[in-house]
Coordinates of N, CA and C and ligand atoms in Angstrom, one line a residue:
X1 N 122.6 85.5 112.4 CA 122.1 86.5 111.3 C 120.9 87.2 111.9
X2 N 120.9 88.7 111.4 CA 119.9 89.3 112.5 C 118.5 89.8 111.0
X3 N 117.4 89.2 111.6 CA 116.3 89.3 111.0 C 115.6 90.4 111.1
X4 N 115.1 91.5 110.1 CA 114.0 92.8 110.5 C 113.1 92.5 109.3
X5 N 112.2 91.5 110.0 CA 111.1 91.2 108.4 C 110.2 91.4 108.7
X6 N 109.4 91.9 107.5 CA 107.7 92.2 107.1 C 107.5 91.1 106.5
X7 N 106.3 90.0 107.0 CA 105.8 89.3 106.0 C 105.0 89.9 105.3
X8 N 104.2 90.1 104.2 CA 102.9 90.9 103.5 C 102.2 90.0 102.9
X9 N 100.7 90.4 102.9 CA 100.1 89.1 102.1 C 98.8 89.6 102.6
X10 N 97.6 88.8 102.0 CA 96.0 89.3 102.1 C 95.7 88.6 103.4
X11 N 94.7 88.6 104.0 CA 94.4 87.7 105.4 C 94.1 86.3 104.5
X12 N 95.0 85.9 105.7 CA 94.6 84.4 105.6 C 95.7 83.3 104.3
X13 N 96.7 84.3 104.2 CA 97.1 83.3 103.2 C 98.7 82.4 104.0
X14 N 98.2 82.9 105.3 CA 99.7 82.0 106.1 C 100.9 82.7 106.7
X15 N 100.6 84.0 107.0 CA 101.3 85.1 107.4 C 102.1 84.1 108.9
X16 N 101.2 84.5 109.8 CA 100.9 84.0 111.2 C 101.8 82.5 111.4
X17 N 101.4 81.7 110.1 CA 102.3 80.3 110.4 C 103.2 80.2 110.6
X18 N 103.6 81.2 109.0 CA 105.1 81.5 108.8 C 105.8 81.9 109.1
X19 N 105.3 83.3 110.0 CA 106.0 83.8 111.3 C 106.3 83.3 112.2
X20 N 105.7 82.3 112.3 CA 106.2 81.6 113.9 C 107.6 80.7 113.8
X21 N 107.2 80.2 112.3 CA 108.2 79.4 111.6 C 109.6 80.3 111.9
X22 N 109.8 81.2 111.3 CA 110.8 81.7 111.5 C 111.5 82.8 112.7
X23 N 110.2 82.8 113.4 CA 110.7 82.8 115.3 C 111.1 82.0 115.7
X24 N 111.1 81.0 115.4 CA 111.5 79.4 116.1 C 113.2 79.1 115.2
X25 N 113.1 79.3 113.5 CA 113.9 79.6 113.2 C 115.2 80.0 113.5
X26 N 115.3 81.3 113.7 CA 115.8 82.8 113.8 C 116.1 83.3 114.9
X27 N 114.9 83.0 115.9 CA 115.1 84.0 117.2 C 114.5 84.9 117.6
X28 N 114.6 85.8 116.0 CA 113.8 87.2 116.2 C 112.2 86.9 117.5
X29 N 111.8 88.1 117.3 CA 111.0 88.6 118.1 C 109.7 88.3 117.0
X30 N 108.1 87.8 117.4 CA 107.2 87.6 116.2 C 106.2 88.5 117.0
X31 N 106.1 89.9 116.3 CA 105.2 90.9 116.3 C 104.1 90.7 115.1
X32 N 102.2 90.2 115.9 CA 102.0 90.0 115.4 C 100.8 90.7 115.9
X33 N 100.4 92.6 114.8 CA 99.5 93.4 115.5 C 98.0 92.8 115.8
X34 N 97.9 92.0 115.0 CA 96.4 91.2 115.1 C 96.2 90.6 116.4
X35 N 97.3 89.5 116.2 CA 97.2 88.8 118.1 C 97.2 89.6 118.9
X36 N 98.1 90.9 119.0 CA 98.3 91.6 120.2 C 96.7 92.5 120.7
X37 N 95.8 93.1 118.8 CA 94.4 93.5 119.0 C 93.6 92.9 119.8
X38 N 93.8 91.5 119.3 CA 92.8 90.6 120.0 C 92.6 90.5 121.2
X39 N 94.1 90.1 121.8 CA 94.4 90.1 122.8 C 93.9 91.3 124.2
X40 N 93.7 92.4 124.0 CA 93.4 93.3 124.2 C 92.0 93.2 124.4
X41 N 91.5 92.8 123.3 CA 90.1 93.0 122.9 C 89.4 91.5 124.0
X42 N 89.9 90.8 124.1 CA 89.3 89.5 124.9 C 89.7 90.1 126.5
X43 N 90.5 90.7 126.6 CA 90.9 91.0 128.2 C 90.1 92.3 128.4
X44 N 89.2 92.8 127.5 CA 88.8 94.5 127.7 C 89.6 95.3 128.4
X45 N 90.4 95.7 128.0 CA 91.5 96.6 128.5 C 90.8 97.8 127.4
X46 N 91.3 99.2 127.8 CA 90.8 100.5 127.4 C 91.0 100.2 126.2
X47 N 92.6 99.9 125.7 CA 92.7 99.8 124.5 C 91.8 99.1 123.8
X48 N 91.6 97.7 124.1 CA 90.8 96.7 123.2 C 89.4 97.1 123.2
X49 N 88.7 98.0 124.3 CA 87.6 98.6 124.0 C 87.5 99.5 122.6
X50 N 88.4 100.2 122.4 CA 89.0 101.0 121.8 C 88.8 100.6 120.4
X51 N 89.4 99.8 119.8 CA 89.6 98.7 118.8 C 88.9 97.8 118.3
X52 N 88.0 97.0 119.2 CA 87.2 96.1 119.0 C 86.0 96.3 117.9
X53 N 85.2 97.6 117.4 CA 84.4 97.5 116.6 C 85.6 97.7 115.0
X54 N 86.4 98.0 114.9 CA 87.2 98.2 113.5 C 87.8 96.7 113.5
X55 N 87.9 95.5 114.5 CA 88.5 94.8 114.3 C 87.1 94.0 114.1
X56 N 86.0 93.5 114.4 CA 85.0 93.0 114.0 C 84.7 93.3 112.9
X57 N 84.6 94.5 112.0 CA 84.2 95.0 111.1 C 84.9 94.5 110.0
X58 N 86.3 94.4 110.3 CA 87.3 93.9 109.5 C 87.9 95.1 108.5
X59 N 87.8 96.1 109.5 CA 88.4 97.5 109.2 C 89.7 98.1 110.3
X60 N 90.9 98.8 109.3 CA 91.9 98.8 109.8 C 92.2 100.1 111.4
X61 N 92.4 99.5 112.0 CA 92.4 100.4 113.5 C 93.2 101.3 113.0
X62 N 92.9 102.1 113.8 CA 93.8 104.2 113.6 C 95.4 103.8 113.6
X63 N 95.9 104.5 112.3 CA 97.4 104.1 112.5 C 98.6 104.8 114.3
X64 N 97.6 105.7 114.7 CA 98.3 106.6 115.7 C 98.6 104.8 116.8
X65 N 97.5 104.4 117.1 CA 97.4 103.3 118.2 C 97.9 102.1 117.6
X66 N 98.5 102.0 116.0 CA 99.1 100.7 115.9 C 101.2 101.3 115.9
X67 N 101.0 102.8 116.0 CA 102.5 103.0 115.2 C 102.7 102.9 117.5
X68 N 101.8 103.2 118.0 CA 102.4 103.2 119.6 C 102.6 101.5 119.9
X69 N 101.8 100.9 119.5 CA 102.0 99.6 119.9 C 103.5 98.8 119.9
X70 N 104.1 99.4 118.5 CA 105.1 98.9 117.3 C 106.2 99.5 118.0
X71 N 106.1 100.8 118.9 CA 107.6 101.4 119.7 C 107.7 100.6 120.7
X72 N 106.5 100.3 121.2 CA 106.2 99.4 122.6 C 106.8 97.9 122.4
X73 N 106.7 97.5 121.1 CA 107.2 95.6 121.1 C 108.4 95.8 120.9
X74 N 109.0 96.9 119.9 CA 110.4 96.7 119.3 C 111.5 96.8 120.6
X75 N 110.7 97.2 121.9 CA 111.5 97.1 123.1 C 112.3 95.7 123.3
X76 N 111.3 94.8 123.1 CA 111.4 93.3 123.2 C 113.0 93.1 122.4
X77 N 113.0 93.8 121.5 CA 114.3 93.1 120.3 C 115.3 92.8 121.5
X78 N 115.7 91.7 121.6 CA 116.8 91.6 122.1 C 117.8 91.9 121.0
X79 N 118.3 92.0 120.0 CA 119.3 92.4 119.2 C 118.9 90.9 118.0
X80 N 117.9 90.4 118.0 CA 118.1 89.1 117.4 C 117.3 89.5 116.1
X81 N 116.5 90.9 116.5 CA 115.8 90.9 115.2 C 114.2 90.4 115.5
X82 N 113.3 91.2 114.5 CA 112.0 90.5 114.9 C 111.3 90.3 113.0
X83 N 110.1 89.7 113.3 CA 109.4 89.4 112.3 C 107.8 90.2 112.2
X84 N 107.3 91.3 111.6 CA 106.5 92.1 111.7 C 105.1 91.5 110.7
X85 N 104.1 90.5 111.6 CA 102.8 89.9 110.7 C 101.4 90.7 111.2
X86 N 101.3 91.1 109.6 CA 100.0 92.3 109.5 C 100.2 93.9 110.2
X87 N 101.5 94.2 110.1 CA 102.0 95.4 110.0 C 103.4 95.9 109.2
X88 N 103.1 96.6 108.2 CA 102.3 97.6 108.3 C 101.7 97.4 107.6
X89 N 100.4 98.0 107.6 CA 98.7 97.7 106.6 C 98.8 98.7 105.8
X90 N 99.4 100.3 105.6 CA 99.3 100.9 104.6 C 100.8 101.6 104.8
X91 N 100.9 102.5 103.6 CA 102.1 103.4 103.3 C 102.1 104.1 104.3
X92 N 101.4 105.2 105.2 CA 101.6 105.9 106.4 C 102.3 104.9 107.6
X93 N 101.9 103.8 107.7 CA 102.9 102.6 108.9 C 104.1 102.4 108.2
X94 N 104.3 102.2 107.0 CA 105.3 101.9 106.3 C 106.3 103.1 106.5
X95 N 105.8 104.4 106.4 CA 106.8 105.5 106.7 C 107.2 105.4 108.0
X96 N 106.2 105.1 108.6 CA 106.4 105.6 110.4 C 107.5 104.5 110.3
X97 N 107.5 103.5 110.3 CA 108.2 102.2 110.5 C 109.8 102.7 109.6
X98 N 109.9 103.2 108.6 CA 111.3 103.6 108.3 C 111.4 104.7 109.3
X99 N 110.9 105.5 109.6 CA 111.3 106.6 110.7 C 111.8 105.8 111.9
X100 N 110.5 105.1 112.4 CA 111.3 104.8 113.9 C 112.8 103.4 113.7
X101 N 112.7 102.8 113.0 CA 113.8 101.9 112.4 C 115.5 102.9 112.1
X102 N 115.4 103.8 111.2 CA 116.1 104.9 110.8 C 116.7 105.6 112.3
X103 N 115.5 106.2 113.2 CA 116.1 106.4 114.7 C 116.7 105.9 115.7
X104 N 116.8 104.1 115.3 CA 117.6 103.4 116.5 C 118.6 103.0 115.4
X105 N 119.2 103.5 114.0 CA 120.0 103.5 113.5 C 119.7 101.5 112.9
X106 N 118.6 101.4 112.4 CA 118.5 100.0 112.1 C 117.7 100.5 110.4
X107 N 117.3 99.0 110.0 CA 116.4 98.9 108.8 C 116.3 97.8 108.7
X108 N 114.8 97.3 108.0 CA 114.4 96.7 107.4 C 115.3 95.5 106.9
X109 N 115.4 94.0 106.6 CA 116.6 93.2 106.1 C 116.0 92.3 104.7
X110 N 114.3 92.3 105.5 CA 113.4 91.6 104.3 C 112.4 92.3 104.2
X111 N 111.2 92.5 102.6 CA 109.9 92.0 103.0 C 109.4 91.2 102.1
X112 N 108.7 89.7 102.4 CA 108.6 88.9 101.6 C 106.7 89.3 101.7
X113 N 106.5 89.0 100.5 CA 104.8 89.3 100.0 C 104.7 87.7 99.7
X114 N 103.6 86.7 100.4 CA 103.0 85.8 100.0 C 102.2 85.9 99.2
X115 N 102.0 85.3 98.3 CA 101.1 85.2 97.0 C 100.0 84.0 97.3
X116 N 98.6 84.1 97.2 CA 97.3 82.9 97.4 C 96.3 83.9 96.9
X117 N 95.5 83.2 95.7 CA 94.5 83.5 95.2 C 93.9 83.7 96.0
X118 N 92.5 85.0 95.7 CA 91.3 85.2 96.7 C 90.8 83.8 96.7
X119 N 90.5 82.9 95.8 CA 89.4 81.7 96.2 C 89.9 80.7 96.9
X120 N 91.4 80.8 96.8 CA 92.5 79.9 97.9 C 92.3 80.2 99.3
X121 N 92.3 82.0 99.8 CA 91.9 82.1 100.8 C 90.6 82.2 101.5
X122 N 89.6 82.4 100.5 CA 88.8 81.9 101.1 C 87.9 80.6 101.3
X123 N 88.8 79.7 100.8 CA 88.9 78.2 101.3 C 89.2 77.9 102.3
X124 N 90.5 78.7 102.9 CA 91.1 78.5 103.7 C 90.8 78.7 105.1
X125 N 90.5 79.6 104.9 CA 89.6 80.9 105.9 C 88.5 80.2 106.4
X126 N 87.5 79.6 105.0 CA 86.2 78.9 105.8 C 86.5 77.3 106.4
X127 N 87.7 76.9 107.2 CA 88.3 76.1 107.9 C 89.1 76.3 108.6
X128 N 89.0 77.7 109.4 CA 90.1 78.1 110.0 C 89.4 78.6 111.2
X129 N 89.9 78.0 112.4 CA 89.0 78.3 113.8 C 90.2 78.6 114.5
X130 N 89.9 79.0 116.0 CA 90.5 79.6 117.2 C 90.0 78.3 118.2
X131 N 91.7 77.8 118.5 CA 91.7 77.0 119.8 C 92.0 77.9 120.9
X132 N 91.4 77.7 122.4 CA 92.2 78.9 123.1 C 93.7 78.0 123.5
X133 N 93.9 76.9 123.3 CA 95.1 76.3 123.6 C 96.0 76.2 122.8
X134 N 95.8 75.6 121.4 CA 97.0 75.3 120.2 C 96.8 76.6 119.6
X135 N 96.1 78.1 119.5 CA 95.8 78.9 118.3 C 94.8 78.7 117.1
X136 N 95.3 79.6 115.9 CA 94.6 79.1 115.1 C 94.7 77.5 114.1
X137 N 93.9 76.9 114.0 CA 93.7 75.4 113.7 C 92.7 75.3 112.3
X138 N 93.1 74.3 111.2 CA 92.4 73.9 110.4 C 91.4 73.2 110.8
X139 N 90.1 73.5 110.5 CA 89.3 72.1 110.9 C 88.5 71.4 109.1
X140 N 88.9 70.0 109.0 CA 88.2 69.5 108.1 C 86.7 69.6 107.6
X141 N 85.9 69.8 106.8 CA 84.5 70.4 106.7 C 84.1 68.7 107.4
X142 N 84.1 67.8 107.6 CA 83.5 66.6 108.0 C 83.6 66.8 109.8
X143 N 84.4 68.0 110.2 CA 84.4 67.3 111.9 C 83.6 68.6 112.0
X144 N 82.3 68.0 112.4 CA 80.8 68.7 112.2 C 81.0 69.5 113.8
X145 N 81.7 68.9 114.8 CA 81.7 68.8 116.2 C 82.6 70.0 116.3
X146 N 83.4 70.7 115.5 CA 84.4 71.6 115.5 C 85.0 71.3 116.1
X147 N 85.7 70.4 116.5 CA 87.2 69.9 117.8 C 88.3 70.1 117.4
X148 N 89.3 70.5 117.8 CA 91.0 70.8 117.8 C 91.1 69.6 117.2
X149 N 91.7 69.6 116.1 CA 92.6 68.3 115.4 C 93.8 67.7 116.5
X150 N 94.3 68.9 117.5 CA 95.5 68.8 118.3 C 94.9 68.4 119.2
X151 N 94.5 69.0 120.6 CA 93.9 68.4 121.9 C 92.3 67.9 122.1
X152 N 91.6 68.4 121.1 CA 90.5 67.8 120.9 C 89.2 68.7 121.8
X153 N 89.6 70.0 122.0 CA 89.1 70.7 122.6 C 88.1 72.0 121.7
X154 N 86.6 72.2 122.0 CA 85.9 73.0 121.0 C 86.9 73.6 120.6
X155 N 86.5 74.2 119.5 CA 87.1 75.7 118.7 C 86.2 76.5 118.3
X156 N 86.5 78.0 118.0 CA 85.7 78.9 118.0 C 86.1 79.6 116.6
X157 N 85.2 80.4 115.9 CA 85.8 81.0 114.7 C 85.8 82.2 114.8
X158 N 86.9 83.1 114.6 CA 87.4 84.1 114.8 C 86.1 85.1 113.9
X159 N 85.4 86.5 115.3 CA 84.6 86.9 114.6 C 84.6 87.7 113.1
X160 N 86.2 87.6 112.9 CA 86.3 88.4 111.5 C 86.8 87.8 110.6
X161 N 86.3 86.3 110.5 CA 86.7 85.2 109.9 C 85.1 84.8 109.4
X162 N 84.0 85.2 109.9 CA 82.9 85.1 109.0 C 83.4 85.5 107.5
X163 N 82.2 85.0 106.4 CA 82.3 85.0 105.1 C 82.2 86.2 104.6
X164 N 81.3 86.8 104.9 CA 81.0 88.4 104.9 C 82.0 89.3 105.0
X165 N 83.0 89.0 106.6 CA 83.8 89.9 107.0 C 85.2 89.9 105.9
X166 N 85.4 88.6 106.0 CA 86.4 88.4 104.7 C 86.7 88.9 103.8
X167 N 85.5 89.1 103.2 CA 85.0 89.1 101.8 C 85.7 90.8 101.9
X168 N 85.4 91.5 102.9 CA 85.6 93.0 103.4 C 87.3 93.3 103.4
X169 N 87.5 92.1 104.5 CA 88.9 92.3 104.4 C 90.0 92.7 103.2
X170 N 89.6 91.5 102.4 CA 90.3 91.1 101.2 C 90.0 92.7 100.0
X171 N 88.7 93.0 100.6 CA 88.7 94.5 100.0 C 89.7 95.9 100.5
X172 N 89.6 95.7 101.7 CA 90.7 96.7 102.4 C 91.9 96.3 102.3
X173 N 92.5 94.8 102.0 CA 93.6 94.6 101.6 C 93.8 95.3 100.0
X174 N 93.1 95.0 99.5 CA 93.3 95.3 98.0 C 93.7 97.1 98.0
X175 N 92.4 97.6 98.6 CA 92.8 99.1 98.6 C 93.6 100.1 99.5
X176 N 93.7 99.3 100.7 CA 94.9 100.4 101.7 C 96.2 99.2 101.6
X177 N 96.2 98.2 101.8 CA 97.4 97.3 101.6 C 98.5 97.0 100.9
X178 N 97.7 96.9 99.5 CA 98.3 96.4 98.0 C 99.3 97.2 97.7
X179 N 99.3 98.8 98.1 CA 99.9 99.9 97.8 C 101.6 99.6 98.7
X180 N 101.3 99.1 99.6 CA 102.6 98.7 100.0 C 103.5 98.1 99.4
X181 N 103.0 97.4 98.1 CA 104.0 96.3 97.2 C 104.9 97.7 96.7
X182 N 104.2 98.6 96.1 CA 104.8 99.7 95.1 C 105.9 100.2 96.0
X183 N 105.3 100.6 97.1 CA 105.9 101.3 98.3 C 107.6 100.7 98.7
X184 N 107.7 99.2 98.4 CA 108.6 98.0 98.8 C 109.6 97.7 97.8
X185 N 108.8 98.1 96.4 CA 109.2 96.8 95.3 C 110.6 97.4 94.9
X186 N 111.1 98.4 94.9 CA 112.2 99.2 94.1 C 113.1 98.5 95.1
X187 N 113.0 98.4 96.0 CA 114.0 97.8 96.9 C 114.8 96.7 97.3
X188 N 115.9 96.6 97.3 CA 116.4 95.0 97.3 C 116.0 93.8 98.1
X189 N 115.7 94.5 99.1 CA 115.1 93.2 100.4 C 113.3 93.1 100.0
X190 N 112.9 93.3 98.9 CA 111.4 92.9 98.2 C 111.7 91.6 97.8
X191 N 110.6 90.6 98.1 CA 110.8 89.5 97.3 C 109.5 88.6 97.5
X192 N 108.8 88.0 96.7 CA 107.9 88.0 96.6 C 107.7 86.4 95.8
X193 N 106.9 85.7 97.2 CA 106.7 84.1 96.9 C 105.8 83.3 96.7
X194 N 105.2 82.3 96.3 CA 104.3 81.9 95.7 C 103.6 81.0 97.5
X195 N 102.6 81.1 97.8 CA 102.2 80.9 99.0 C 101.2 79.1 98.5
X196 N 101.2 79.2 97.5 CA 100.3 77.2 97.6 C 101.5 76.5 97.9
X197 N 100.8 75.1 98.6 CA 101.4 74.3 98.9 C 101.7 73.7 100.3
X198 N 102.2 73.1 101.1 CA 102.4 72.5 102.4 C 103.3 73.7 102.8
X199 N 103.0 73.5 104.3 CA 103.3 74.9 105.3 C 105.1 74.8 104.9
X200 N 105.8 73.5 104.8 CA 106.7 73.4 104.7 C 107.4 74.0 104.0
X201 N 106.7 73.6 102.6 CA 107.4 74.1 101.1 C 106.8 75.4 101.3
X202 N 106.3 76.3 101.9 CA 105.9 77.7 101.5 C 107.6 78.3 102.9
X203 N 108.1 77.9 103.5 CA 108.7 78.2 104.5 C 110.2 77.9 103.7
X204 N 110.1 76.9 103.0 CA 111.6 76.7 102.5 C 112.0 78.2 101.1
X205 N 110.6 78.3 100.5 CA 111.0 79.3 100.2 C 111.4 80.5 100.4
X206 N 110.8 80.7 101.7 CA 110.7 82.4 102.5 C 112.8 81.8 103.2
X207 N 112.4 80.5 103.9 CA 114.0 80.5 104.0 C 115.2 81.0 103.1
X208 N 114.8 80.4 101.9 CA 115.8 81.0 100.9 C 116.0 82.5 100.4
X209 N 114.6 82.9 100.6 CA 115.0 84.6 100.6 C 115.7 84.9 101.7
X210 N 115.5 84.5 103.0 CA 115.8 84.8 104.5 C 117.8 84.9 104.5
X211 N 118.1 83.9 103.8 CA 119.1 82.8 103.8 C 120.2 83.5 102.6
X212 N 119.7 84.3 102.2 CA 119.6 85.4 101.1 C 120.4 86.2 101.2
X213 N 119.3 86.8 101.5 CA 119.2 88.8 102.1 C 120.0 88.6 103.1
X214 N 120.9 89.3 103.3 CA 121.9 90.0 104.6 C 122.1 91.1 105.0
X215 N 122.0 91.3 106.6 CA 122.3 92.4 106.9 C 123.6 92.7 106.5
X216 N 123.8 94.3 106.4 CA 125.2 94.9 106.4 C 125.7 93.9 106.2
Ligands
AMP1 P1 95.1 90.2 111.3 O1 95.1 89.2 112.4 O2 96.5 90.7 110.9 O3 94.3 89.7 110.1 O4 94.4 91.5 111.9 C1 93.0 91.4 112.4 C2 92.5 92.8 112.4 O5 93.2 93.6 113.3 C3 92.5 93.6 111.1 O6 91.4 93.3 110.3 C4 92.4 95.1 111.6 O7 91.1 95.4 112.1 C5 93.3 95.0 112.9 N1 94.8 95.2 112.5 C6 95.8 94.3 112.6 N2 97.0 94.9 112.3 C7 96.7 96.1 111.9 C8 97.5 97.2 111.4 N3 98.8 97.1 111.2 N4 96.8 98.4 111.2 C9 95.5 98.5 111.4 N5 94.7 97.6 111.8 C10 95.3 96.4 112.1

């Protein structure tokens, strides 16, 4: 079954998990524009020069440099389909994205919107670090030492994972983001799931939309 999904949702409420989940799943391809910013941005490449103050800031990078990225990954599709986490961020990516989709004679199959209170994510968020080996990691407020729960190696907190920045984020989600539901909702592959709970039970439900929805 061939997968073209958007996950949607505010930072931090499990996008990223649950994409992986269903790469491992599925097959598809997990385009995930944040990792790839980062990524960029840790290697200083022109681009991640480029990018690095709107991504600290926890403000959305120019859509022209995220709609080029998104021609550049969808190369990858081996035909299995991919999973798109933290793009598109507004209605102008969302058009671009039915355009270039529409031009290889494809569309969209899902987009599921996780649902987590602001005060859920920023619970969540204020225990959420950067391993450079396992990724992103919970750490319990008692492991004072910051160590990987997994290999036991420091962890670092992602600079736009401060309280402050957050707090921003969850603002620019509300006002360039949220607009995407309206943009989505008329549509049959919208569906829209309740994000509390074990990584599991949030995955069994996105399965069942997954599991769902069919292509053609
Ligand atoms: P994320 O990991 O998805 O929370 O993204 C981290 C940061 O990367 C965001 O706060 C933005 O600065 C930037 N970013 C990621 N995806 C996009 C996108 N589709 N459009 C614009 N900026 C993005």
């Amino acid at each position: 079954m061939v997968q073209r999904v958007v996950i949607l949702g505010a930072p931090g409420v499990g996008k990223g998990t649950q994409a992986k989940k269903i790469k491992e799943k599925y097959g598809c391809i997990h385009v995930s524009t944040g990792d790839i910013l980062r990524n960029e941005i840790e290697h200083r490449t022109v681009l991640g020069n480029k990018v690095d103050t709107y991504v600290k800031k926890g403000e959305l990078v120019p859509d022209d440099i995220i709609i080029k990225l998104i021609k550049k990954k969808l190369k990858d599709d081996s035909g299995k389909g991919f999973i798109f986490d933290g793009f598109p961020r507004n209605v102008v990516q969302a058009e671009k994205l039915d355009g270039i989709l529409s031009n290889l004679g494809l569309h969209l199959t899902a987009v599921v919107l996780v649902n987590v209170s602001n005060e859920e994510i920023i619970k969540r968020i204020s225990r959420r670090y950067l391993c450079d080996t396992c990724g992103p990691v919970i750490i319990e407020n008692n492991n004072s030492e910051k160590k990987c729960s997994n290999c036991g190696k420091k962890v670092q907190r992602r600079k736009d994972d401060e309280p402050e920045t957050v707090k921003h984020r969850l603002k620019v989600f509300e006002n360039q983001t949220r607009s995407l539901i309206n943009y989505y909702k008329g549509r049959n592959l919208f569906k829209s799931i309740d994000g509390m709970g074990s990584v599991n039970d949030i995955f069994q439900r996105i399965e069942t939309v997954l599991d769902v929805i069919q292509d053609d």
